[in-house]
CSV table of C-alpha atoms in Angstrom, one decimal:
chain,number,residue,atom,x,y,z
A,409,UNK,CA,-187.6,-243.4,-33.1
A,410,UNK,CA,-185.5,-244.7,-30.2
A,411,UNK,CA,-182.4,-243.6,-32.1
A,412,UNK,CA,-183.8,-240.2,-32.6
A,413,UNK,CA,-184.6,-240.0,-28.8
A,414,UNK,CA,-181.1,-241.0,-27.9
A,415,UNK,CA,-179.6,-238.5,-30.4
A,416,UNK,CA,-181.8,-235.7,-29.2
A,417,UNK,CA,-180.5,-236.1,-25.6
A,418,UNK,CA,-177.2,-234.9,-26.8
A,419,UNK,CA,-178.7,-231.4,-27.1
A,420,UNK,CA,-179.8,-229.6,-23.9
A,421,UNK,CA,-181.8,-226.9,-25.8
A,422,UNK,CA,-185.6,-227.2,-26.0
A,423,UNK,CA,-187.5,-226.0,-29.0
A,424,UNK,CA,-188.1,-222.5,-27.7
A,425,UNK,CA,-184.5,-222.0,-26.8
A,426,UNK,CA,-183.5,-223.3,-30.2
A,427,UNK,CA,-185.6,-220.5,-31.6
A,428,UNK,CA,-183.7,-218.0,-29.4
A,429,UNK,CA,-180.5,-219.5,-30.8
A,430,UNK,CA,-181.7,-218.9,-34.3
A,431,UNK,CA,-182.5,-215.3,-33.4
A,432,UNK,CA,-179.1,-214.6,-32.1
A,433,UNK,CA,-177.4,-216.5,-34.9
A,434,UNK,CA,-179.2,-214.5,-37.6
A,435,UNK,CA,-178.8,-211.2,-35.7
A,436,UNK,CA,-175.0,-211.9,-35.5
A,437,UNK,CA,-174.9,-212.7,-39.2
A,438,UNK,CA,-176.8,-209.5,-40.1
A,439,UNK,CA,-174.3,-207.5,-38.0
A,440,UNK,CA,-171.4,-209.2,-39.7
A,441,UNK,CA,-172.9,-208.6,-43.2
A,442,UNK,CA,-173.5,-204.9,-42.7
A,443,UNK,CA,-170.1,-204.5,-41.2
A,444,UNK,CA,-168.6,-206.0,-44.3
A,445,UNK,CA,-170.9,-203.9,-46.4
A,446,UNK,CA,-169.8,-200.6,-44.9
A,447,UNK,CA,-166.1,-201.5,-44.5
A,448,UNK,CA,-164.8,-203.7,-47.3
A,449,UNK,CA,-166.9,-204.2,-50.4
A,450,UNK,CA,-167.4,-202.4,-53.7
A,451,UNK,CA,-170.5,-200.6,-54.9
A,452,UNK,CA,-171.9,-203.6,-56.7
A,453,UNK,CA,-171.3,-206.0,-53.8
A,454,UNK,CA,-172.9,-203.5,-51.4
A,455,UNK,CA,-176.2,-204.1,-53.1
A,456,UNK,CA,-175.8,-207.9,-52.7
A,457,UNK,CA,-174.9,-207.4,-49.0
A,458,UNK,CA,-177.8,-205.1,-48.4
A,459,UNK,CA,-180.3,-207.6,-49.7
A,460,UNK,CA,-178.6,-210.5,-47.9
A,461,UNK,CA,-178.2,-208.5,-44.7
A,462,UNK,CA,-181.9,-207.6,-44.7
A,463,UNK,CA,-182.9,-211.2,-45.2
A,464,UNK,CA,-181.0,-212.1,-42.0
A,465,UNK,CA,-182.6,-209.2,-40.1
A,466,UNK,CA,-186.1,-210.3,-41.1
A,467,UNK,CA,-185.2,-213.9,-40.2
A,468,UNK,CA,-183.8,-212.8,-36.8
A,469,UNK,CA,-186.9,-210.9,-35.9
A,470,UNK,CA,-189.1,-213.7,-37.2
A,471,UNK,CA,-187.5,-216.2,-34.8
A,472,UNK,CA,-187.7,-213.7,-32.0
A,473,UNK,CA,-191.5,-213.4,-32.7
A,474,UNK,CA,-191.8,-217.2,-32.6
A,475,UNK,CA,-189.8,-217.3,-29.4
A,476,UNK,CA,-192.0,-214.6,-27.7
A,477,UNK,CA,-195.3,-216.2,-28.6
A,478,UNK,CA,-197.0,-217.5,-25.4
A,479,UNK,CA,-200.2,-219.0,-26.7
A,480,UNK,CA,-199.2,-221.8,-29.0
A,481,UNK,CA,-202.5,-223.8,-28.7
A,482,UNK,CA,-205.2,-221.5,-30.0
A,483,UNK,CA,-205.1,-220.0,-33.5
A,484,UNK,CA,-204.2,-216.3,-33.4
A,485,UNK,CA,-204.3,-215.2,-37.0
A,486,UNK,CA,-202.4,-211.9,-36.3
A,487,UNK,CA,-199.5,-213.7,-34.6
A,488,UNK,CA,-199.3,-216.4,-37.2
A,489,UNK,CA,-199.5,-214.0,-40.1
A,490,UNK,CA,-196.9,-211.6,-38.7
A,491,UNK,CA,-194.3,-214.3,-37.8
A,492,UNK,CA,-194.7,-216.3,-41.0
A,493,UNK,CA,-194.6,-213.2,-43.2
A,494,UNK,CA,-191.3,-212.2,-41.6
A,495,UNK,CA,-189.8,-215.7,-42.1
A,496,UNK,CA,-191.1,-216.0,-45.7
A,497,UNK,CA,-189.9,-212.5,-46.6
A,498,UNK,CA,-186.4,-213.3,-45.2
A,499,UNK,CA,-186.1,-216.4,-47.4
A,500,UNK,CA,-187.4,-214.5,-50.4
A,501,UNK,CA,-184.7,-211.8,-49.9
A,502,UNK,CA,-182.1,-214.6,-49.5
A,503,UNK,CA,-183.3,-216.2,-52.8
A,504,UNK,CA,-182.9,-212.8,-54.5
A,505,UNK,CA,-179.4,-212.4,-53.0
A,506,UNK,CA,-178.6,-215.9,-54.5
A,507,UNK,CA,-179.8,-214.8,-57.9
A,508,UNK,CA,-177.5,-211.8,-57.7
A,509,UNK,CA,-174.6,-214.1,-57.4
A,510,UNK,CA,-175.6,-215.6,-60.8
A,511,UNK,CA,-174.2,-213.2,-63.3
A,512,UNK,CA,-176.6,-214.0,-66.1
A,513,UNK,CA,-179.8,-213.5,-64.0
A,514,UNK,CA,-182.3,-211.5,-65.9
A,515,UNK,CA,-185.1,-209.3,-64.7
A,516,UNK,CA,-187.5,-212.1,-65.7
A,517,UNK,CA,-185.9,-214.3,-63.1
A,518,UNK,CA,-186.5,-211.7,-60.3
A,519,UNK,CA,-190.1,-211.2,-61.5
A,520,UNK,CA,-190.8,-214.9,-61.4
A,521,UNK,CA,-189.3,-215.1,-57.9
A,522,UNK,CA,-191.6,-212.2,-56.8
A,523,UNK,CA,-194.7,-213.9,-58.3
A,524,UNK,CA,-193.8,-217.2,-56.5
A,525,UNK,CA,-193.4,-215.2,-53.2
A,526,UNK,CA,-196.9,-213.6,-53.6
A,527,UNK,CA,-198.6,-216.8,-54.6
A,528,UNK,CA,-197.1,-218.9,-51.8
A,529,UNK,CA,-197.8,-216.2,-49.3
A,530,UNK,CA,-201.5,-216.1,-50.3
A,531,UNK,CA,-201.6,-219.8,-50.2
A,532,UNK,CA,-200.4,-219.8,-46.6
A,533,UNK,CA,-202.8,-217.0,-45.6
A,534,UNK,CA,-205.7,-219.1,-46.9
A,535,UNK,CA,-204.8,-222.0,-44.5
A,536,UNK,CA,-204.9,-219.5,-41.6
A,537,UNK,CA,-208.2,-218.0,-42.8
A,538,UNK,CA,-209.8,-221.5,-42.9
A,539,UNK,CA,-208.1,-222.4,-39.5
A,540,UNK,CA,-206.2,-225.4,-40.9
A,541,UNK,CA,-204.6,-227.8,-38.3
A,542,UNK,CA,-201.2,-226.9,-37.0
A,543,UNK,CA,-199.4,-229.8,-38.8
A,544,UNK,CA,-200.8,-228.6,-42.1
A,545,UNK,CA,-199.5,-225.1,-41.5
A,546,UNK,CA,-196.1,-226.4,-40.5
A,547,UNK,CA,-196.0,-228.5,-43.7
A,548,UNK,CA,-197.1,-225.7,-45.9
A,549,UNK,CA,-194.6,-223.2,-44.3
A,550,UNK,CA,-191.8,-225.6,-45.2
A,551,UNK,CA,-193.1,-226.0,-48.7
A,552,UNK,CA,-193.2,-222.2,-49.1
A,553,UNK,CA,-189.6,-221.8,-48.2
A,554,UNK,CA,-188.6,-224.8,-50.4
A,555,UNK,CA,-190.5,-223.1,-53.3
A,556,UNK,CA,-188.7,-219.8,-52.8
A,557,UNK,CA,-185.2,-221.5,-52.6
A,558,UNK,CA,-185.4,-224.3,-55.2
A,559,UNK,CA,-185.1,-222.2,-58.4
A,560,UNK,CA,-182.3,-219.9,-57.2
A,561,UNK,CA,-180.4,-222.9,-55.7
A,562,UNK,CA,-180.6,-224.8,-59.0
A,563,UNK,CA,-179.5,-221.7,-61.0
A,564,UNK,CA,-176.7,-221.1,-58.5
A,565,UNK,CA,-175.4,-224.6,-58.8
A,566,UNK,CA,-175.7,-224.9,-62.6
A,567,UNK,CA,-174.5,-221.3,-63.5
A,568,UNK,CA,-171.8,-220.9,-60.8
A,569,UNK,CA,-168.1,-221.0,-61.5
A,570,UNK,CA,-166.6,-224.1,-59.9
A,571,UNK,CA,-164.8,-222.8,-56.9
A,572,UNK,CA,-164.3,-224.0,-53.3
A,573,UNK,CA,-166.7,-221.5,-51.7
A,574,UNK,CA,-169.4,-222.0,-54.3
A,575,UNK,CA,-169.2,-225.7,-53.9
A,576,UNK,CA,-169.6,-225.4,-50.1
A,577,UNK,CA,-172.4,-222.9,-50.4
A,578,UNK,CA,-174.1,-225.0,-53.1
A,579,UNK,CA,-173.9,-228.2,-51.1
A,580,UNK,CA,-175.2,-226.3,-48.1
A,581,UNK,CA,-178.4,-225.3,-50.0
A,582,UNK,CA,-178.9,-228.8,-51.2
A,583,UNK,CA,-178.9,-230.1,-47.7
A,584,UNK,CA,-181.3,-227.3,-46.6
A,585,UNK,CA,-183.7,-228.2,-49.5
A,586,UNK,CA,-183.6,-231.9,-48.5
A,587,UNK,CA,-184.5,-231.0,-44.9
A,588,UNK,CA,-187.3,-228.8,-46.2
A,589,UNK,CA,-188.7,-231.6,-48.3
A,590,UNK,CA,-188.6,-233.9,-45.2
A,591,UNK,CA,-190.2,-231.2,-43.0
A,592,UNK,CA,-193.0,-230.7,-45.6
A,593,UNK,CA,-193.9,-234.4,-45.6
A,594,UNK,CA,-193.2,-235.4,-42.0
A,595,UNK,CA,-196.0,-233.3,-40.3
A,596,UNK,CA,-198.6,-234.8,-42.6
A,597,UNK,CA,-198.1,-238.2,-41.0
A,598,UNK,CA,-198.0,-236.9,-37.5
A,599,UNK,CA,-201.1,-234.8,-36.7
A,600,UNK,CA,-199.7,-233.6,-33.3
A,601,UNK,CA,-196.8,-231.8,-34.9
A,602,UNK,CA,-196.7,-228.1,-34.3
A,603,UNK,CA,-193.9,-225.5,-34.6
A,604,UNK,CA,-193.4,-225.8,-30.8
A,605,UNK,CA,-193.5,-229.6,-30.7
A,606,UNK,CA,-191.1,-231.4,-28.3
A,607,UNK,CA,-190.8,-234.1,-30.9
A,608,UNK,CA,-187.0,-234.9,-31.1
A,609,UNK,CA,-187.2,-235.0,-34.9
A,610,UNK,CA,-188.5,-231.4,-34.9
A,611,UNK,CA,-185.6,-230.4,-32.6
A,612,UNK,CA,-183.0,-232.0,-34.9
A,613,UNK,CA,-184.5,-230.2,-37.9
A,614,UNK,CA,-184.2,-226.9,-36.2
A,615,UNK,CA,-180.5,-227.6,-35.3
A,616,UNK,CA,-179.8,-228.6,-38.9
A,617,UNK,CA,-181.4,-225.4,-40.1
A,618,UNK,CA,-179.3,-223.4,-37.7
A,619,UNK,CA,-176.1,-225.1,-38.9
A,620,UNK,CA,-177.1,-224.5,-42.6
A,621,UNK,CA,-177.9,-220.9,-41.8
A,622,UNK,CA,-174.5,-220.2,-40.3
A,623,UNK,CA,-172.7,-222.0,-43.2
A,624,UNK,CA,-174.7,-220.0,-45.8
A,625,UNK,CA,-174.1,-216.7,-44.1
A,626,UNK,CA,-170.3,-217.1,-43.7
A,627,UNK,CA,-170.1,-218.9,-47.1
A,628,UNK,CA,-171.8,-216.0,-48.8
A,629,UNK,CA,-169.4,-213.5,-47.4
A,630,UNK,CA,-166.4,-215.7,-48.3
A,631,UNK,CA,-167.7,-216.0,-51.8
A,632,UNK,CA,-168.1,-212.3,-52.2
A,633,UNK,CA,-164.6,-211.8,-50.9
A,634,UNK,CA,-163.3,-214.4,-53.4
A,635,UNK,CA,-165.2,-212.5,-56.2
A,636,UNK,CA,-163.6,-209.3,-55.1
A,637,UNK,CA,-160.1,-210.8,-55.1
A,638,UNK,CA,-160.7,-212.1,-58.7
A,639,UNK,CA,-161.9,-208.7,-59.7
A,640,UNK,CA,-158.8,-207.1,-58.2
A,641,UNK,CA,-156.5,-209.5,-60.0
A,642,UNK,CA,-158.3,-208.8,-63.3
A,643,UNK,CA,-157.9,-205.1,-62.8
A,644,UNK,CA,-154.1,-205.5,-62.1
A,645,UNK,CA,-153.8,-207.6,-65.2
A,646,UNK,CA,-155.7,-205.1,-67.2
A,647,UNK,CA,-153.5,-202.3,-65.8
A,648,UNK,CA,-150.4,-204.0,-67.0
A,649,UNK,CA,-152.0,-204.4,-70.5
A,650,UNK,CA,-153.1,-200.8,-70.3
A,651,UNK,CA,-149.5,-199.6,-69.9
A,652,UNK,CA,-148.3,-201.8,-72.6
A,653,UNK,CA,-150.8,-200.2,-75.0
A,654,UNK,CA,-149.6,-196.7,-74.0
A,655,UNK,CA,-146.0,-197.7,-74.4
A,656,UNK,CA,-146.5,-199.4,-77.8
A,657,UNK,CA,-149.5,-198.2,-79.6
A,658,UNK,CA,-149.5,-194.5,-78.6
A,659,UNK,CA,-145.9,-194.1,-79.6
A,660,UNK,CA,-146.6,-194.9,-83.3
A,661,UNK,CA,-149.0,-192.0,-84.1
A,662,UNK,CA,-146.8,-189.5,-82.3
A,663,UNK,CA,-143.6,-190.8,-84.0
A,664,UNK,CA,-145.4,-190.2,-87.3
A,665,UNK,CA,-146.4,-186.6,-86.3
A,666,UNK,CA,-142.9,-185.8,-85.0
A,667,UNK,CA,-141.2,-187.3,-88.0
A,668,UNK,CA,-143.4,-185.8,-90.7
A,669,UNK,CA,-143.4,-182.3,-89.0
A,670,UNK,CA,-139.6,-182.4,-88.9
A,671,UNK,CA,-139.4,-183.3,-92.6
A,672,UNK,CA,-141.8,-180.5,-93.4
A,673,UNK,CA,-139.7,-178.0,-91.4
A,674,UNK,CA,-136.4,-179.1,-92.9
A,675,UNK,CA,-137.6,-179.2,-96.5
A,676,UNK,CA,-140.1,-176.5,-96.5
A,677,UNK,CA,-138.4,-174.4,-99.2
A,678,UNK,CA,-137.9,-177.5,-101.4
A,679,UNK,CA,-141.5,-178.7,-101.4
A,680,UNK,CA,-144.3,-177.6,-103.8
A,681,UNK,CA,-147.9,-177.1,-102.6
A,682,UNK,CA,-148.9,-180.6,-103.6
A,683,UNK,CA,-146.2,-182.2,-101.6
A,684,UNK,CA,-146.8,-179.9,-98.6
A,685,UNK,CA,-150.5,-180.8,-98.6
A,686,UNK,CA,-149.6,-184.5,-98.6
A,687,UNK,CA,-147.4,-184.0,-95.5
A,688,UNK,CA,-150.2,-182.0,-93.8
A,689,UNK,CA,-152.8,-184.7,-94.6
A,690,UNK,CA,-150.5,-187.4,-93.2
A,691,UNK,CA,-149.9,-185.3,-90.0
A,692,UNK,CA,-153.6,-184.7,-89.7
A,693,UNK,CA,-154.3,-188.5,-90.1
A,694,UNK,CA,-151.7,-189.4,-87.4
A,695,UNK,CA,-153.1,-186.7,-85.1
A,696,UNK,CA,-156.6,-188.1,-85.4
A,697,UNK,CA,-155.3,-191.6,-84.8
A,698,UNK,CA,-153.5,-190.4,-81.6
A,699,UNK,CA,-156.6,-188.5,-80.4
A,700,UNK,CA,-158.9,-191.5,-81.1
A,701,UNK,CA,-156.6,-193.8,-79.2
A,702,UNK,CA,-156.2,-191.3,-76.3
A,703,UNK,CA,-160.0,-190.8,-76.1
A,704,UNK,CA,-160.6,-194.6,-75.9
A,705,UNK,CA,-157.8,-195.1,-73.4
A,706,UNK,CA,-159.1,-192.4,-71.0
A,707,UNK,CA,-162.7,-193.6,-71.4
A,708,UNK,CA,-161.7,-197.2,-70.8
A,709,UNK,CA,-159.6,-196.2,-67.7
A,710,UNK,CA,-162.6,-194.4,-66.3
A,711,UNK,CA,-164.8,-197.3,-67.0
A,712,UNK,CA,-162.4,-199.7,-65.2
A,713,UNK,CA,-162.1,-197.5,-62.1
A,714,UNK,CA,-165.9,-196.9,-61.9
A,715,UNK,CA,-165.7,-193.1,-62.3
A,716,UNK,CA,-168.1,-193.1,-65.2
A,717,UNK,CA,-171.6,-192.5,-64.0
A,718,UNK,CA,-174.3,-194.7,-65.5
A,719,UNK,CA,-177.4,-192.6,-66.1
A,720,UNK,CA,-179.9,-194.3,-68.3
A,721,UNK,CA,-182.7,-192.0,-69.6
A,722,UNK,CA,-185.3,-192.2,-72.3
A,723,UNK,CA,-183.7,-191.3,-75.6
A,724,UNK,CA,-184.7,-191.0,-79.3
A,725,UNK,CA,-182.4,-193.4,-81.2
A,726,UNK,CA,-182.1,-191.0,-84.2
A,727,UNK,CA,-180.7,-188.3,-82.0
A,728,UNK,CA,-177.8,-190.6,-81.0
A,729,UNK,CA,-177.0,-192.2,-84.4
A,730,UNK,CA,-177.4,-189.0,-86.4
A,731,UNK,CA,-174.8,-187.2,-84.3
A,732,UNK,CA,-172.4,-190.2,-84.6
A,733,UNK,CA,-172.8,-190.5,-88.3
A,734,UNK,CA,-172.2,-186.7,-88.7
A,735,UNK,CA,-169.0,-186.9,-86.7
A,736,UNK,CA,-167.7,-189.8,-88.9
A,737,UNK,CA,-169.0,-188.5,-92.2
A,738,UNK,CA,-165.7,-187.0,-93.3
A,739,UNK,CA,-163.8,-190.2,-92.7
A,740,UNK,CA,-166.4,-192.1,-94.6
A,741,UNK,CA,-166.4,-189.6,-97.4
A,742,UNK,CA,-162.6,-190.0,-97.8
A,743,UNK,CA,-163.2,-193.7,-98.8
A,744,UNK,CA,-166.5,-192.9,-100.6
A,745,UNK,CA,-168.4,-195.1,-98.1
A,746,UNK,CA,-172.1,-194.5,-97.5
A,747,UNK,CA,-173.6,-194.8,-94.0
A,748,UNK,CA,-177.3,-195.6,-94.0
A,749,UNK,CA,-179.6,-195.7,-91.0
A,750,UNK,CA,-182.7,-197.9,-91.2
A,751,UNK,CA,-184.2,-196.9,-87.9
A,752,UNK,CA,-187.8,-195.8,-88.0
A,753,UNK,CA,-188.7,-192.2,-86.9
A,754,UNK,CA,-189.3,-191.5,-83.2
A,755,UNK,CA,-188.1,-194.8,-81.9
A,756,UNK,CA,-187.1,-194.6,-78.2
A,757,UNK,CA,-185.2,-196.6,-75.7
A,758,UNK,CA,-183.8,-196.2,-72.2
A,759,UNK,CA,-180.0,-195.9,-72.2
A,760,UNK,CA,-177.1,-193.8,-71.1
A,761,UNK,CA,-176.6,-191.3,-74.0
A,762,UNK,CA,-172.8,-191.0,-73.6
A,763,UNK,CA,-172.2,-194.7,-73.5
A,764,UNK,CA,-174.6,-195.4,-76.4
A,765,UNK,CA,-172.8,-192.7,-78.5
A,766,UNK,CA,-169.4,-194.4,-77.6
A,767,UNK,CA,-170.7,-197.8,-78.7
A,768,UNK,CA,-172.0,-196.5,-82.1
A,769,UNK,CA,-169.0,-194.4,-82.7
A,770,UNK,CA,-166.6,-197.3,-82.2
A,771,UNK,CA,-168.7,-199.8,-84.2
A,772,UNK,CA,-169.3,-197.4,-87.1
A,773,UNK,CA,-165.6,-196.3,-87.1
A,774,UNK,CA,-164.5,-199.9,-87.3
A,775,UNK,CA,-166.9,-200.6,-90.1
A,776,UNK,CA,-165.5,-197.7,-92.1
A,777,UNK,CA,-162.0,-198.8,-91.3
A,778,UNK,CA,-162.4,-202.4,-92.6
A,779,UNK,CA,-164.6,-201.6,-95.6
A,780,UNK,CA,-163.1,-201.0,-99.0
A,781,UNK,CA,-163.7,-197.8,-101.1
A,782,UNK,CA,-167.3,-197.4,-102.4
A,783,UNK,CA,-168.6,-199.7,-99.6
A,784,UNK,CA,-171.7,-199.5,-97.5
A,785,UNK,CA,-172.4,-199.4,-93.7
A,786,UNK,CA,-175.9,-200.0,-92.6
A,787,UNK,CA,-177.4,-199.4,-89.1
A,788,UNK,CA,-180.6,-201.2,-88.1
A,789,UNK,CA,-182.6,-202.4,-85.1
A,790,UNK,CA,-185.2,-205.0,-84.2
A,791,UNK,CA,-187.2,-206.0,-81.1
A,792,UNK,CA,-186.6,-209.6,-80.0
A,793,UNK,CA,-187.6,-211.3,-76.7
A,794,UNK,CA,-187.9,-208.1,-74.7
A,795,UNK,CA,-184.6,-206.8,-76.1
A,796,UNK,CA,-183.7,-204.1,-78.6
A,797,UNK,CA,-181.1,-205.7,-80.9
A,798,UNK,CA,-178.9,-203.2,-82.8
A,799,UNK,CA,-176.8,-204.0,-85.9
A,800,UNK,CA,-173.9,-202.2,-87.6
A,801,UNK,CA,-173.3,-204.1,-90.8
A,802,UNK,CA,-170.7,-203.6,-93.5
A,803,UNK,CA,-169.6,-205.3,-96.7
A,804,UNK,CA,-165.9,-205.1,-95.9
A,805,UNK,CA,-163.0,-207.5,-95.6
A,806,UNK,CA,-164.7,-209.6,-92.8
A,807,UNK,CA,-163.1,-211.4,-89.8
A,808,UNK,CA,-161.5,-214.9,-89.7
A,809,UNK,CA,-163.4,-217.3,-87.4
A,810,UNK,CA,-160.4,-217.9,-85.2
A,811,UNK,CA,-160.1,-214.1,-84.5
A,812,UNK,CA,-163.7,-213.5,-83.5
A,813,UNK,CA,-163.4,-215.0,-80.0
A,814,UNK,CA,-160.5,-212.6,-79.3
A,815,UNK,CA,-162.2,-209.4,-80.3
A,816,UNK,CA,-163.5,-208.4,-76.9
A,817,UNK,CA,-160.6,-209.5,-74.7
A,818,UNK,CA,-157.9,-207.2,-73.6
A,819,UNK,CA,-155.3,-209.9,-73.4
A,820,UNK,CA,-155.9,-211.0,-77.0
A,821,UNK,CA,-156.2,-207.7,-78.8
A,822,UNK,CA,-156.8,-207.7,-82.6
A,823,UNK,CA,-154.7,-205.0,-84.2
A,824,UNK,CA,-155.5,-205.7,-87.9
A,825,UNK,CA,-154.9,-202.7,-90.1
A,826,UNK,CA,-157.8,-201.2,-92.0
A,827,UNK,CA,-158.2,-201.2,-95.8
A,828,UNK,CA,-156.2,-198.0,-96.0
A,829,UNK,CA,-153.7,-199.2,-93.4
A,830,UNK,CA,-155.6,-197.5,-90.6
A,831,UNK,CA,-154.3,-198.6,-87.2
A,832,UNK,CA,-156.2,-199.5,-84.0
A,833,UNK,CA,-155.8,-201.1,-80.6
A,834,UNK,CA,-159.0,-203.1,-80.1
A,835,UNK,CA,-159.8,-200.9,-77.1
A,836,UNK,CA,-162.9,-199.6,-78.8
A,837,UNK,CA,-164.5,-203.0,-78.9
A,838,UNK,CA,-163.7,-203.6,-75.3
A,839,UNK,CA,-165.4,-200.3,-74.4
A,840,UNK,CA,-168.4,-201.4,-76.4
A,841,UNK,CA,-168.6,-204.7,-74.5
A,842,UNK,CA,-168.2,-203.0,-71.1
A,843,UNK,CA,-170.9,-200.3,-71.9
A,844,UNK,CA,-173.3,-202.8,-73.4
A,845,UNK,CA,-173.0,-205.0,-70.3
A,846,UNK,CA,-173.7,-202.0,-68.0
A,847,UNK,CA,-177.0,-201.8,-69.8
A,848,UNK,CA,-177.7,-205.5,-69.1
A,849,UNK,CA,-177.1,-206.5,-72.7
A,850,UNK,CA,-174.7,-208.5,-74.8
A,851,UNK,CA,-172.5,-207.9,-77.9
A,852,UNK,CA,-171.5,-210.3,-80.6
A,853,UNK,CA,-170.5,-210.5,-84.2
A,854,UNK,CA,-171.4,-212.5,-87.3
A,855,UNK,CA,-168.7,-212.3,-90.0
A,856,UNK,CA,-167.2,-214.1,-93.1
A,857,UNK,CA,-163.9,-213.2,-94.6
A,858,UNK,CA,-164.4,-211.2,-97.8
A,859,UNK,CA,-168.2,-210.7,-97.2
A,860,UNK,CA,-168.2,-208.2,-94.4
A,861,UNK,CA,-169.2,-208.2,-90.7
A,862,UNK,CA,-172.3,-207.6,-88.7
A,863,UNK,CA,-171.7,-206.3,-85.2
A,864,UNK,CA,-174.8,-206.7,-83.0
A,865,UNK,CA,-175.6,-205.7,-79.5
A,866,UNK,CA,-178.7,-205.9,-77.3
A,867,UNK,CA,-180.2,-203.6,-74.7
A,868,UNK,CA,-183.3,-204.5,-72.6
A,869,UNK,CA,-186.5,-202.8,-73.8
A,870,UNK,CA,-187.4,-201.0,-70.6
A,871,UNK,CA,-190.1,-198.7,-72.1
């Protein structure tokens, strides 16, 4: 204890002034966060910053409320409830902001966090209702904050990509959790402990919390900035690949159209009707390939620049798949391939119609492309763990295991020709992945060479 007394003398601030310091620190961080939000960050990051900024505003006014309290001896339920609700809400919002940094966080994780917040809040209110001693309330308040932060901190540390800022931020939250554990246990053995205690241990705890608060605030902003720079680098890399696609893959169909049309013009008088029809069919096929490529290129470019609006609405699945099957029926008929839908009547989901049509169009088109004459393509759906899992299955040539991992990456495009030498760029599958992920789902494939492929994707069942 003597060591703590000597250490505390290094600090001239008393407990109440430390609370004032916590107010100004959180207020400054909130100002900085909202400045970043309005000036520098993307649409997605603005949501993160809004939640994180609100957490700092709540925390700032919580410490201001603690600072302004004059009666710290008698139990005033209103003062205790207001101040502690503000502080608990601030840490709840901070925990949500942490979950937002974990890319695989599901709606279930956010719901669990909300339930924990409600339970711990009611638990604290019960101690106020029964006029529990001050040291019990202090201990429980620390336990509440620890409970709100422990799961997001563990998920953050285990799921986060190993980078400098994530290591710093993760280490910061570990220290904060250790301090909260100590502050939960310590008051139980010292009945005189209150929030306003002049106990040097209490003072050191507050200063550590202030330090951790500043590190977490600045670290969070630096981490978002790092994520933004990574995203910009990816966009630049994708742009280079995009132009290489235009330069290489788009040239082929147009060369075919130009070459065939020139031959048709030069030899028009020497060709019979059968030969002329063959030339026209080849030109038509090249035109469709060029149009399909252009359509995917433009859609993919819009997706990367964020100009495609995501508007999920309740849809009937049949209305989407029937339209897509109708559009591709002529291509399937040319190879005598049957497309069968096994969806039940009047099944609904919440999704963006245009994106869902694009997903099905590309997956069914690929299934037709890589299926031999007289083959089958089957569409189906099942409900699994709160997800709608869709399947587009064919009995075509299949995919080699070493190529499956490359299917959805722009830097490793699979340009295998179809069973009738149909060409492709792989952009369609990248579009599918992008649009599925916008819905909060995943896409994957099960395939064996010579036995066909089963492309599957999931969309959360939000009905």
